[in-house]
Structure formats: C-alpha cells, structure tokens
Short mmCIF file of C-alpha atoms and ligand atoms in Angstrom, two decimals:
data_model
loop_
_atom_site.label_atom_id
_atom_site.label_comp_id
_atom_site.label_asym_id
_atom_site.label_seq_id
_atom_site.Cartn_x
_atom_site.Cartn_y
_atom_site.Cartn_z
CA MET A 69 28.70 11.50 7.16
CA ALA A 70 27.45 7.99 7.51
CA LEU A 71 25.33 5.96 10.03
CA LEU A 72 26.68 2.39 10.98
CA ILE A 73 23.95 0.09 12.44
CA ARG A 74 25.12 -2.62 14.20
CA ASN A 75 24.19 -5.50 16.63
CA LEU A 76 21.60 -6.44 14.49
CA SER A 77 20.64 -10.15 14.71
CA GLN A 78 19.30 -10.69 11.26
CA ILE A 79 18.76 -8.77 7.99
CA ALA A 80 16.18 -10.19 5.77
CA THR A 81 15.43 -8.43 2.35
CA PRO A 82 14.12 -9.28 -1.12
CA ALA A 83 17.08 -9.09 -3.59
CA GLY A 84 17.42 -6.64 -6.66
CA SER A 85 14.42 -4.68 -8.38
CA ALA A 86 12.74 -7.61 -10.23
CA PRO A 87 9.42 -8.90 -9.59
CA LYS A 88 9.67 -12.42 -8.22
CA ARG A 89 7.36 -15.13 -9.82
CA GLY A 90 6.41 -18.67 -8.73
CA ARG A 91 9.05 -20.35 -6.39
CA LYS A 92 11.48 -17.80 -6.79
CA LEU A 93 9.23 -15.43 -4.40
CA ARG A 94 10.16 -17.57 -1.50
CA GLU A 95 13.71 -16.44 -2.03
CA LEU A 96 14.67 -13.93 0.78
CA VAL A 97 18.35 -12.90 1.26
CA THR A 98 19.36 -12.73 4.73
CA TYR A 99 22.43 -11.99 6.69
CA GLU A 100 23.75 -13.07 10.02
CA LYS A 101 26.48 -11.01 12.07
CA SER A 102 26.56 -8.30 9.71
CA VAL A 103 25.75 -4.29 9.86
CA ILE A 104 24.18 -1.75 7.56
CA VAL A 105 25.80 1.43 6.37
CA VAL A 106 23.46 4.53 5.40
CA ARG A 107 24.89 7.39 3.56
CA GLU A 108 23.50 10.47 1.92
CA GLY A 109 19.97 8.84 2.48
CA ARG A 110 20.92 5.66 0.79
CA PHE A 111 22.40 2.16 1.38
CA ALA A 112 26.12 2.23 1.41
CA TYR A 113 26.88 -1.22 2.90
CA ILE A 114 25.50 -4.67 4.01
CA GLY A 115 27.64 -7.19 5.00
CA PRO A 116 30.05 -8.20 7.84
CA GLU A 117 31.56 -5.10 9.81
CA ASN A 118 35.32 -6.48 9.14
CA ASP A 119 34.39 -6.04 5.17
CA ILE A 120 33.23 -2.54 5.05
CA ASP A 121 35.59 -1.18 2.53
CA ASP A 122 37.98 2.00 3.62
CA ALA A 123 36.12 4.94 1.82
CA VAL A 124 33.09 4.07 2.91
CA ARG A 125 34.34 3.12 6.60
CA GLU A 126 36.10 6.91 6.47
CA THR A 127 32.68 8.51 6.45
CA ILE A 128 31.10 6.79 9.42
CA THR A 129 30.10 9.55 11.87
CA GLU A 130 27.63 7.99 13.88
CA ASP A 131 26.96 4.42 15.50
CA PHE A 132 23.65 2.89 16.37
CA ASP A 133 23.40 0.25 18.66
CA ALA A 134 20.23 -2.18 17.17
CA ARG A 135 20.37 -4.25 20.26
CA GLY A 136 19.60 -7.35 18.74
CA ALA A 137 16.84 -6.20 15.94
CA THR A 138 15.91 -7.79 12.89
CA ALA A 139 16.39 -5.49 10.08
CA ILE A 140 13.81 -5.55 6.96
CA PRO A 141 12.94 -3.16 4.52
CA GLY A 142 10.57 -0.47 5.00
CA PHE A 143 6.70 -1.78 3.97
CA ILE A 144 5.36 -0.34 1.04
CA ASP A 145 1.33 -0.02 1.24
CA SER A 146 0.28 0.20 -2.37
CA HIS A 147 -3.01 0.75 -1.86
CA THR A 148 -4.88 2.68 0.74
CA HIS A 149 -7.94 5.67 0.83
CA ILE A 150 -6.33 7.47 3.53
CA PRO A 151 -7.78 10.97 2.80
CA PHE A 152 -11.11 11.04 4.36
CA ALA A 153 -12.94 12.61 7.11
CA GLY A 154 -15.30 10.94 9.51
CA TYR A 155 -15.41 7.28 10.82
CA ARG A 156 -17.96 4.41 9.84
CA GLU A 157 -18.09 2.74 13.41
CA SER A 158 -21.80 2.73 13.65
CA GLU A 159 -21.87 0.93 10.10
CA PHE A 160 -19.55 -1.36 11.40
CA ASN A 161 -21.85 -2.22 14.10
CA ARG A 162 -24.69 -2.72 11.90
CA ARG A 163 -22.64 -5.07 10.00
CA LEU A 164 -21.82 -6.93 13.48
CA SER A 165 -25.55 -7.11 13.75
CA GLY A 166 -25.86 -9.02 10.48
CA GLU A 167 -26.42 -6.18 7.71
CA THR A 168 -24.13 -6.46 4.76
CA TYR A 169 -21.62 -3.89 3.20
CA SER A 170 -24.36 -4.00 0.16
CA ASP A 171 -27.52 -3.37 2.08
CA ILE A 172 -25.69 -0.64 4.04
CA ALA A 173 -24.52 1.07 0.90
CA ALA A 174 -28.14 0.96 -0.74
CA SER A 175 -29.23 2.38 2.47
CA GLY A 176 -27.23 5.78 1.87
CA GLY A 177 -24.47 4.40 3.96
CA GLY A 178 -21.38 3.59 2.61
CA ILE A 179 -18.99 5.44 0.54
CA ALA A 180 -21.81 7.47 0.43
CA SER A 181 -21.70 8.52 4.15
CA THR A 182 -17.61 9.49 3.60
CA VAL A 183 -18.38 11.58 0.90
CA ARG A 184 -20.70 13.51 2.49
CA ALA A 185 -18.00 13.88 5.21
CA THR A 186 -14.83 14.48 3.08
CA ARG A 187 -16.85 16.94 1.18
CA ALA A 188 -17.49 18.94 4.03
CA ALA A 189 -13.95 18.91 5.46
CA SER A 190 -11.38 21.49 4.12
CA GLU A 191 -8.10 20.68 2.61
CA GLU A 192 -6.32 21.67 5.54
CA GLU A 193 -8.21 19.29 7.84
CA LEU A 194 -7.90 16.62 4.95
CA SER A 195 -3.98 17.29 4.85
CA ALA A 196 -3.80 16.86 8.60
CA ASN A 197 -5.94 13.61 8.49
CA VAL A 198 -3.37 12.23 5.90
CA VAL A 199 -0.40 12.96 8.13
CA THR A 200 -1.76 11.40 11.49
CA ARG A 201 -2.61 8.58 9.49
CA ALA A 202 1.03 8.49 8.18
CA ARG A 203 2.50 8.64 11.38
CA THR A 204 0.39 5.58 12.64
CA MET A 205 1.59 3.87 9.38
CA ALA A 206 5.39 4.77 10.00
CA ARG A 207 4.79 3.41 13.48
CA TYR A 208 3.50 -0.02 12.13
CA GLY A 209 6.28 -0.03 9.78
CA THR A 210 5.41 1.62 6.31
CA THR A 211 7.94 3.94 4.69
CA THR A 212 6.11 4.31 1.49
CA ALA A 213 2.19 4.62 0.77
CA GLU A 214 -0.20 4.99 -2.17
CA ALA A 215 -3.34 7.02 -1.29
CA LYS A 216 -6.34 7.44 -3.40
CA SER A 217 -8.99 10.22 -3.84
CA GLY A 218 -12.25 8.86 -4.39
CA TYR A 219 -14.53 10.62 -1.45
CA GLY A 220 -14.95 13.82 -3.47
CA LEU A 221 -16.81 12.68 -6.77
CA ASN A 222 -17.24 16.10 -8.01
CA LEU A 223 -14.57 17.89 -9.59
CA GLU A 224 -13.65 20.37 -6.92
CA ASP A 225 -13.45 17.48 -4.00
CA GLU A 226 -11.51 15.37 -5.69
CA LEU A 227 -9.06 17.89 -6.31
CA LYS A 228 -9.03 19.05 -2.66
CA GLN A 229 -8.50 15.56 -1.94
CA LEU A 230 -5.30 15.08 -4.19
CA ARG A 231 -4.18 18.52 -3.00
CA ALA A 232 -4.42 17.31 0.49
CA ILE A 233 -2.08 14.28 -0.01
CA ARG A 234 0.40 16.95 -1.93
CA ALA A 235 0.51 19.01 0.98
CA ALA A 236 0.91 16.04 3.47
CA GLY A 237 3.83 14.88 1.71
CA GLU A 238 6.08 17.63 2.91
CA THR A 239 5.42 16.68 6.75
CA SER A 240 4.64 13.05 6.14
CA PRO A 241 7.12 10.39 7.48
CA VAL A 242 5.80 8.22 4.89
CA ARG A 243 6.62 8.84 1.22
CA LEU A 244 2.95 9.43 -0.53
CA VAL A 245 2.33 8.46 -3.75
CA PRO A 246 -1.23 9.79 -5.37
CA THR A 247 -3.95 8.12 -7.38
CA CYS A 248 -6.93 9.72 -9.00
CA LEU A 249 -9.97 7.37 -8.15
CA ALA A 250 -12.53 9.92 -8.87
CA ALA A 251 -14.55 6.65 -10.50
CA HIS A 252 -14.82 5.34 -6.90
CA ASP A 253 -18.64 5.41 -7.10
CA PHE A 254 -21.24 7.54 -8.69
CA PRO A 255 -22.20 10.92 -6.73
CA PRO A 256 -25.31 10.97 -4.79
CA GLU A 257 -26.64 13.72 -6.97
CA ASP A 258 -25.94 11.81 -10.28
CA LYS A 259 -25.69 8.51 -11.06
CA SER A 260 -25.95 8.78 -14.88
CA ASN A 261 -23.25 8.18 -17.63
CA ALA A 262 -22.72 11.70 -17.66
CA TRP A 263 -20.49 11.55 -14.53
CA VAL A 264 -18.42 8.99 -16.27
CA GLU A 265 -17.69 11.81 -19.06
CA ARG A 266 -17.11 14.40 -16.45
CA ILE A 267 -14.17 12.45 -15.39
CA ILE A 268 -12.90 11.90 -18.75
CA ASP A 269 -13.60 15.45 -19.99
CA GLU A 270 -13.19 17.65 -16.77
CA ILE A 271 -11.37 15.93 -13.70
CA ILE A 272 -8.68 13.83 -15.48
CA PRO A 273 -7.49 16.65 -17.53
CA ARG A 274 -7.32 19.07 -14.42
CA VAL A 275 -5.47 16.36 -12.19
CA ALA A 276 -2.83 16.14 -15.07
CA ALA A 277 -2.81 19.98 -15.70
CA GLU A 278 -1.93 20.03 -11.57
CA LYS A 279 -0.10 16.92 -11.84
CA LEU A 280 -1.83 15.82 -8.82
CA ALA A 281 -1.57 11.86 -9.76
CA VAL A 282 0.32 9.62 -10.64
CA PHE A 283 -2.11 6.81 -11.18
CA CYS A 284 -5.28 6.56 -12.39
CA ASP A 285 -7.83 4.10 -10.50
CA VAL A 286 -11.54 2.89 -10.97
CA PHE A 287 -13.56 0.65 -9.08
CA ILE A 288 -15.32 -1.98 -11.53
CA GLU A 289 -17.96 -3.58 -9.78
CA ARG A 290 -21.81 -4.80 -10.18
CA GLY A 291 -23.78 -1.63 -9.68
CA VAL A 292 -21.05 0.57 -9.96
CA PHE A 293 -18.60 1.05 -12.72
CA THR A 294 -18.73 -1.57 -15.65
CA ARG A 295 -15.79 -3.01 -17.42
CA GLU A 296 -16.53 -0.27 -20.82
CA GLN A 297 -16.82 2.60 -18.19
CA GLY A 298 -13.65 1.33 -16.45
CA ASP A 299 -12.08 1.07 -19.45
CA ALA A 300 -12.67 4.45 -20.96
CA VAL A 301 -11.59 6.20 -18.00
CA LEU A 302 -8.37 4.32 -17.56
CA ARG A 303 -7.58 5.04 -20.86
CA ALA A 304 -8.48 8.85 -20.60
CA GLY A 305 -5.97 8.51 -17.45
CA ALA A 306 -3.28 7.13 -19.41
CA ARG A 307 -3.62 9.35 -22.50
CA ALA A 308 -3.18 12.24 -19.64
CA GLY A 309 -0.03 10.22 -18.41
CA MET A 310 -1.63 8.47 -15.60
CA THR A 311 -0.91 4.90 -15.21
CA PRO A 312 -4.30 2.47 -14.48
CA ARG A 313 -4.80 0.67 -11.22
CA VAL A 314 -8.09 -1.31 -10.95
CA HIS A 315 -10.43 -2.24 -8.32
CA ALA A 316 -11.09 -5.55 -9.54
CA ASP A 317 -13.56 -8.69 -9.08
CA GLU A 318 -13.53 -7.46 -5.33
CA LEU A 319 -17.21 -8.31 -4.42
CA SER A 320 -18.19 -10.06 -7.62
CA ASP A 321 -16.43 -11.31 -10.98
CA THR A 322 -16.86 -8.45 -13.59
CA ASP A 323 -13.99 -9.71 -15.46
CA GLY A 324 -11.62 -6.73 -13.94
CA ALA A 325 -8.36 -8.56 -13.36
CA SER A 326 -8.25 -9.35 -17.13
CA LEU A 327 -9.21 -5.60 -18.38
CA ALA A 328 -6.16 -4.48 -16.05
CA ALA A 329 -4.02 -6.90 -17.90
CA SER A 330 -5.03 -5.78 -21.25
CA LEU A 331 -4.25 -2.18 -20.31
CA ASP A 332 -1.01 -3.12 -18.51
CA ALA A 333 -2.12 -1.82 -15.54
CA ALA A 334 0.32 -1.23 -12.49
CA SER A 335 -2.21 -3.36 -10.26
CA ALA A 336 -5.09 -5.16 -10.31
CA ASP A 337 -6.40 -4.77 -6.66
CA HIS A 338 -8.89 -7.01 -4.29
CA LEU A 339 -9.64 -10.19 -6.60
CA MET A 340 -11.45 -12.04 -4.14
CA HIS A 341 -13.68 -13.36 -6.89
CA ILE A 342 -11.09 -13.29 -9.79
CA SER A 343 -11.66 -16.09 -12.33
CA ASP A 344 -9.41 -18.74 -13.57
CA ALA A 345 -9.17 -16.54 -16.56
CA GLY A 346 -8.52 -13.77 -14.89
CA ILE A 347 -5.49 -15.45 -13.12
CA ALA A 348 -4.17 -16.49 -16.46
CA ALA A 349 -4.26 -13.01 -17.95
CA LEU A 350 -2.30 -11.61 -14.65
CA ALA A 351 0.04 -14.34 -14.89
CA ALA A 352 0.91 -13.71 -18.44
CA SER A 353 1.09 -9.87 -17.74
CA ASN A 354 3.20 -7.58 -15.69
CA THR A 355 0.16 -6.16 -13.94
CA VAL A 356 0.86 -6.91 -10.04
CA ALA A 357 -2.28 -8.55 -8.33
CA ASN A 358 -2.57 -6.50 -5.01
CA MET A 359 -4.07 -8.60 -2.28
CA LEU A 360 -5.83 -6.92 0.43
CA PRO A 361 -6.60 -9.38 3.09
CA ALA A 362 -7.78 -7.28 5.86
CA THR A 363 -10.86 -5.99 3.86
CA SER A 364 -12.01 -9.51 3.41
CA PHE A 365 -11.14 -9.94 7.69
CA PHE A 366 -12.76 -6.82 8.37
CA LEU A 367 -16.17 -7.57 6.11
CA MET A 368 -16.19 -10.88 7.70
CA SER A 369 -15.85 -12.64 4.46
CA ASP A 370 -14.63 -16.15 4.38
CA ARG A 371 -13.51 -15.23 0.99
CA TYR A 372 -9.77 -14.19 0.48
CA ALA A 373 -8.07 -13.66 -2.97
CA PRO A 374 -6.65 -16.76 -4.22
CA ALA A 375 -2.77 -16.40 -3.42
CA ARG A 376 -1.60 -19.51 -3.79
CA LYS A 377 -3.42 -20.13 -7.31
CA LEU A 378 -1.80 -16.43 -8.24
CA ILE A 379 1.39 -17.27 -7.29
CA ASP A 380 1.60 -20.91 -8.48
CA ALA A 381 0.32 -19.39 -12.07
CA GLY A 382 3.29 -17.24 -12.06
CA ALA A 383 1.78 -13.78 -11.23
CA VAL A 384 3.46 -10.90 -9.52
CA VAL A 385 1.59 -10.63 -5.91
CA SER A 386 1.73 -7.52 -3.81
CA LEU A 387 -0.10 -7.07 -0.49
CA SER A 388 -1.50 -3.64 1.13
CA THR A 389 -3.98 -2.57 3.90
CA ASP A 390 -6.84 -0.88 1.56
CA CYS A 391 -7.02 1.51 4.69
CA ASN A 392 -10.33 3.30 4.40
CA PRO A 393 -12.93 3.67 6.80
CA GLY A 394 -15.78 1.48 5.50
CA THR A 395 -14.07 -2.08 4.56
CA SER A 396 -10.39 -1.89 6.38
CA MET A 397 -10.05 0.73 9.34
CA THR A 398 -6.04 -0.41 9.59
CA GLU A 399 -2.62 1.10 8.83
CA SER A 400 -0.83 -2.32 10.04
CA MET A 401 1.10 -3.66 7.15
CA GLN A 402 2.11 -6.24 9.83
CA ILE A 403 -1.31 -7.72 10.23
CA VAL A 404 -2.12 -7.63 6.34
CA MET A 405 1.23 -10.52 6.33
CA GLN A 406 -0.27 -12.23 9.22
CA LEU A 407 -3.57 -12.80 7.53
CA ALA A 408 -1.66 -13.55 4.22
CA THR A 409 -0.10 -16.45 5.66
CA LEU A 410 -2.72 -17.56 8.16
CA GLN A 411 -5.57 -17.46 5.95
CA MET A 412 -4.39 -17.23 2.47
CA LYS A 413 -1.46 -19.69 2.85
CA MET A 414 1.49 -17.72 1.65
CA THR A 415 4.81 -18.53 3.12
CA VAL A 416 6.23 -15.68 5.42
CA GLU A 417 9.14 -15.23 2.95
CA GLU A 418 6.61 -14.78 0.20
CA SER A 419 4.43 -12.13 2.27
CA LEU A 420 7.34 -10.01 3.03
CA THR A 421 8.72 -10.07 -0.58
CA ALA A 422 4.88 -8.87 -1.41
CA ALA A 423 4.56 -6.40 1.19
CA THR A 424 7.88 -4.50 0.18
CA LEU A 425 9.59 -4.89 -3.08
CA HIS A 426 6.40 -5.83 -4.95
CA GLY A 427 4.67 -2.86 -3.49
CA ALA A 428 7.61 -0.41 -4.70
CA TYR A 429 7.20 -2.44 -8.08
CA SER A 430 3.66 -1.45 -8.86
CA LEU A 431 4.35 2.09 -7.65
CA ARG A 432 7.14 1.98 -10.06
CA LEU A 433 9.63 2.43 -7.47
CA ALA A 434 11.65 -0.80 -7.30
CA ASN A 435 14.54 0.58 -8.47
CA GLU A 436 14.67 3.11 -5.50
CA THR A 437 12.89 1.35 -2.64
CA GLY A 438 11.55 -2.18 -1.50
CA SER A 439 14.45 -4.11 -0.63
CA ILE A 440 17.82 -3.42 1.58
CA GLU A 441 20.30 -3.38 -1.12
CA THR A 442 23.56 -0.87 -1.85
CA GLY A 443 22.18 2.24 -3.80
CA LYS A 444 18.51 1.93 -2.74
CA ARG A 445 17.18 4.61 -0.55
CA ALA A 446 17.55 3.61 2.94
CA ASP A 447 13.99 3.04 3.88
CA LEU A 448 14.29 0.35 6.69
CA VAL A 449 12.28 -1.06 9.85
CA LEU A 450 14.07 -2.27 13.22
CA LEU A 451 12.01 -5.24 14.54
CA ASP A 452 12.10 -6.00 18.23
CA ALA A 453 12.44 -9.59 17.22
CA PRO A 454 15.54 -12.26 16.67
CA SER A 455 14.20 -12.97 13.08
CA TYR A 456 11.42 -12.24 10.36
CA PHE A 457 9.51 -15.00 11.46
CA HIS A 458 8.49 -13.23 14.41
CA LEU A 459 6.63 -10.86 11.98
CA VAL A 460 4.09 -13.55 11.46
CA TYR A 461 4.53 -15.92 14.66
CA HIS A 462 4.56 -12.80 16.97
CA PHE A 463 0.89 -12.15 15.88
CA GLY A 464 -1.20 -8.98 17.25
CA VAL A 465 1.50 -6.72 18.79
CA ASN A 466 3.52 -4.07 16.83
CA LEU A 467 7.14 -5.38 16.48
CA VAL A 468 8.48 -1.85 15.05
CA ARG A 469 11.30 -0.69 17.15
CA ASP A 470 12.80 1.72 14.82
CA VAL A 471 12.16 3.44 11.19
CA LEU A 472 14.36 5.08 9.11
CA ARG A 473 13.43 6.79 5.46
CA ASP A 474 15.83 8.16 3.10
CA GLY A 475 18.44 7.43 5.85
CA ARG A 476 16.62 9.51 8.53
CA PHE A 477 15.20 8.35 11.61
CA VAL A 478 11.14 8.77 11.84
CA VAL A 479 10.43 6.41 14.38
CA ARG A 480 12.85 5.65 17.29
CA GLY A 481 12.00 3.26 20.43
CA GLY A 482 8.52 2.81 18.97
CA MET A 483 7.86 6.63 18.94
CA TYR A 484 7.21 8.71 16.24
CA LEU A 485 10.12 11.44 15.91
CA GLY A 486 8.27 14.64 15.00
O1 NIG B 740 -11.59 -0.68 -1.51
N1 NIG B 740 -13.95 -0.90 -3.23
C1 NIG B 740 -14.28 0.15 -3.08
N2 NIG B 740 -13.53 0.82 -2.05
C2 NIG B 740 -13.04 0.47 -0.86
C3 NIG B 740 -13.98 0.81 0.29
C4 NIG B 740 -14.53 2.03 0.34
C5 NIG B 740 -15.38 2.47 1.47
O2 NIG B 740 -16.43 1.56 1.65
O3 NIG B 740 -15.63 3.76 2.00
C6 NIG B 740 -12.27 -0.57 -0.93
O4 NIG B 740 -12.71 -1.65 -0.31
FE1 FE B 741 -9.56 0.06 -2.27
#
C-alpha cells in the first residue's frame, strides 16, 4: 500500500539529519522531473519515476497528481505558546498608539492578562484551542510544533495546560512536542523567590512524574528571571529528564545565550539582544539559535536577531513563529521565512533549512523528520508554486495546497481534512 506523488515541478529539501553550519546552510538538495513514493507513513523513494525499484513499484496502490506543485518538508515550528485562552487585541491597539510591551505589562496587561484568561479556561477548552491553532498551522504547512505552558503559573494550571497539549495530540493534524515553561513569569500573587522554589520542588517533579513535557524552558529577562534563577530551574528540569530550552536575550542582553550553551540546551530562543560573546558561545555549541522574527515585526521593533552574524560564526540556526497572543499572533512559518530573508538577510535556502531540519534537530527529531529523505516520516508540503523561491518571492499569501503528516493527507486543496 504505497502512494505515488507525481507531476511535481520541483522537490526542495535539506539533506540528511545533521545540522548545517556556515556556508553549508545554503546547500539545499533539489530534484526536477521526480516523484515521491510514500509507504507506511514514511518516504520510500524520491527520484525519477523510471528508477523506482520493483519492490517499491509493486506496492503502489494510489497515484496523486501534484499538478506542478513544489514539494518541501513540513515546517517544524520549534517555539510556540499555543495553549492559551483569550486574545489581547486591545493591548495590540494600545501598542499602535505608542505604548510599549513593557509599559503594558507594568500596568497589569501582557502575560498576566493571558494568565487570567487561561486559568479561567477548562482543560477541554484549552485543548480545543490547541487543536484549532494546530489546524491553522497545518493549513500553513507546519507538521510538527513545540507547545509551551507558561500561562498557568501555579501547579494546577501549568499541569492543565500540559494535559491540554497531550489531549490535543490525539486529534491534532500537527505532531505536538510539549515544553514546561512554568518559569515564564512570576505569578501575579507571588513575586518572590518562593515561586522559583515551587517550580523546582513541586511543579517540575509533578510534570516529570506525569511525563507531561519533553523540555523545560525559562524566560531570562531583566525584571523577570535572573540568569541564576534560570540556571537553577533548568538544572532541576534536566535532572528530572527535561532538556533545557531558554528564552534568551529577547528584550535585553542578560547573557542568556551563553547560559543555554553552557547547559547544552536544545535551543536559545529570541536573541534580539545577543552579545558577541553569546554568539561565540552558541557557535561553539550544539545549542540551536532559534530566531523568531515575527516577534520583532509584531512588536514593531527594528531589532531582529543577528542572523548573519550567527550563521557566519558557525551557529546552528532555526526559525519559529513564537505563536502567542501578545508578541506574535501568527501560525504562519511562511511569513517567518519571508521576514528571515527580507529583514534578516538570510537566503531562501538558509531559511528553508532553518524552518525545517534545524527545528527538528532542536526538538531531537532530526532522524525522524525535517527533510524529504528515504526512511524519514512522510511529513510533506505541496506548494502551489513552480519552485521553492516562491516561498519568499510570492509573499503574503498561503502557497500551501496539500499537506501529509506521517504519510496521511491532513490538508488537501488548501482545505483541512477532518
Ligand atoms: O516569547 N518572552 C516571553 N514570552 C512570550 C510573550 C508572551 C506574551 O506576551 O504573552 C514571547 O515573546
Ligand atoms: Fe516565546
């Protein structure tokens, strides 16, 4: 029982499972006049139709006419905050009138306002919200997404968010990877170090006991968690089996990137204010520099993560949406690629690898997904475009026509199936 996808104008993918540094990040593999065979949820063959070997050919039971589409790997969105309730469009409007994100947070808005709405929501409501966002993600080409807690900020509500992610995983078209971000902020009712101790002594052990998260994240920022507090939380998470990820150097340089590298974190994220020392630390490590340009764009900032410096120094870079109601209300990895190229001066090839294989690498899934390669899971996007350049060149529209995850169509003709 195999599916043959034919009539593709191009296949474009990073090669292999290993991360690409420096000039190697530009090396994309492209195939012309080629087909893809999908069997048992995985890629069974990529290449000219005439060269399919007989053992594979005999199993083909279905034929799909891609009508000139370009095939790319499903996007891997390795940084999102999707289990939230409520929106913050009124704050957004205040920002348009000149107030800053920090002003709004200081007046009781910001993360605190989403915490109120998320605490008031049931696990079922949160799970439905995650599924709804995952469907949008799928229509925009994402097949794997990380999802963080961090709007509960007490034991029960953090567990509720993580359980909502787990429950959503049953019906989500997107593969979900959970992260415990209890250290997203201090809860409104407790701004003391006791909260850090509760995260370490109560929340992390419960999350680990229920196997609710693969990763543990901390928002290290002036006025939020210090580097020392972040270090303590991340070490506790690692002892409990959760690999660190770090919100680092987003609004100011707090030396978060070098902490992430020193802990061998899976990723250091945001990095708009990363120092040269932070860049050098990431370049010398396997910690992925995860850049979130939609956040800079949405905060109307001129400051983007220094993609060129990071790449040229040899860091492994990825791209993600940061989808959240305050600083990046989008599920679209296409706009992220457009900002990465047009604002951060990455090439289209670099940004495609950063949005696919390198996200998979930081989620510890690069052997399974992130590229179109025999043996990997068939997570595939067919674009209504003659070449992968159109991902950036033809901007501001959704080019995604069909999406397969684990070899099954989840989007067809632009419509979500299910
Ligand atoms: O990644 N940096 C902190 N957390 C989010 C914003 C959360 C919010 O405003 O609700 C971020 O930008
Ligand atoms: Fe974030």
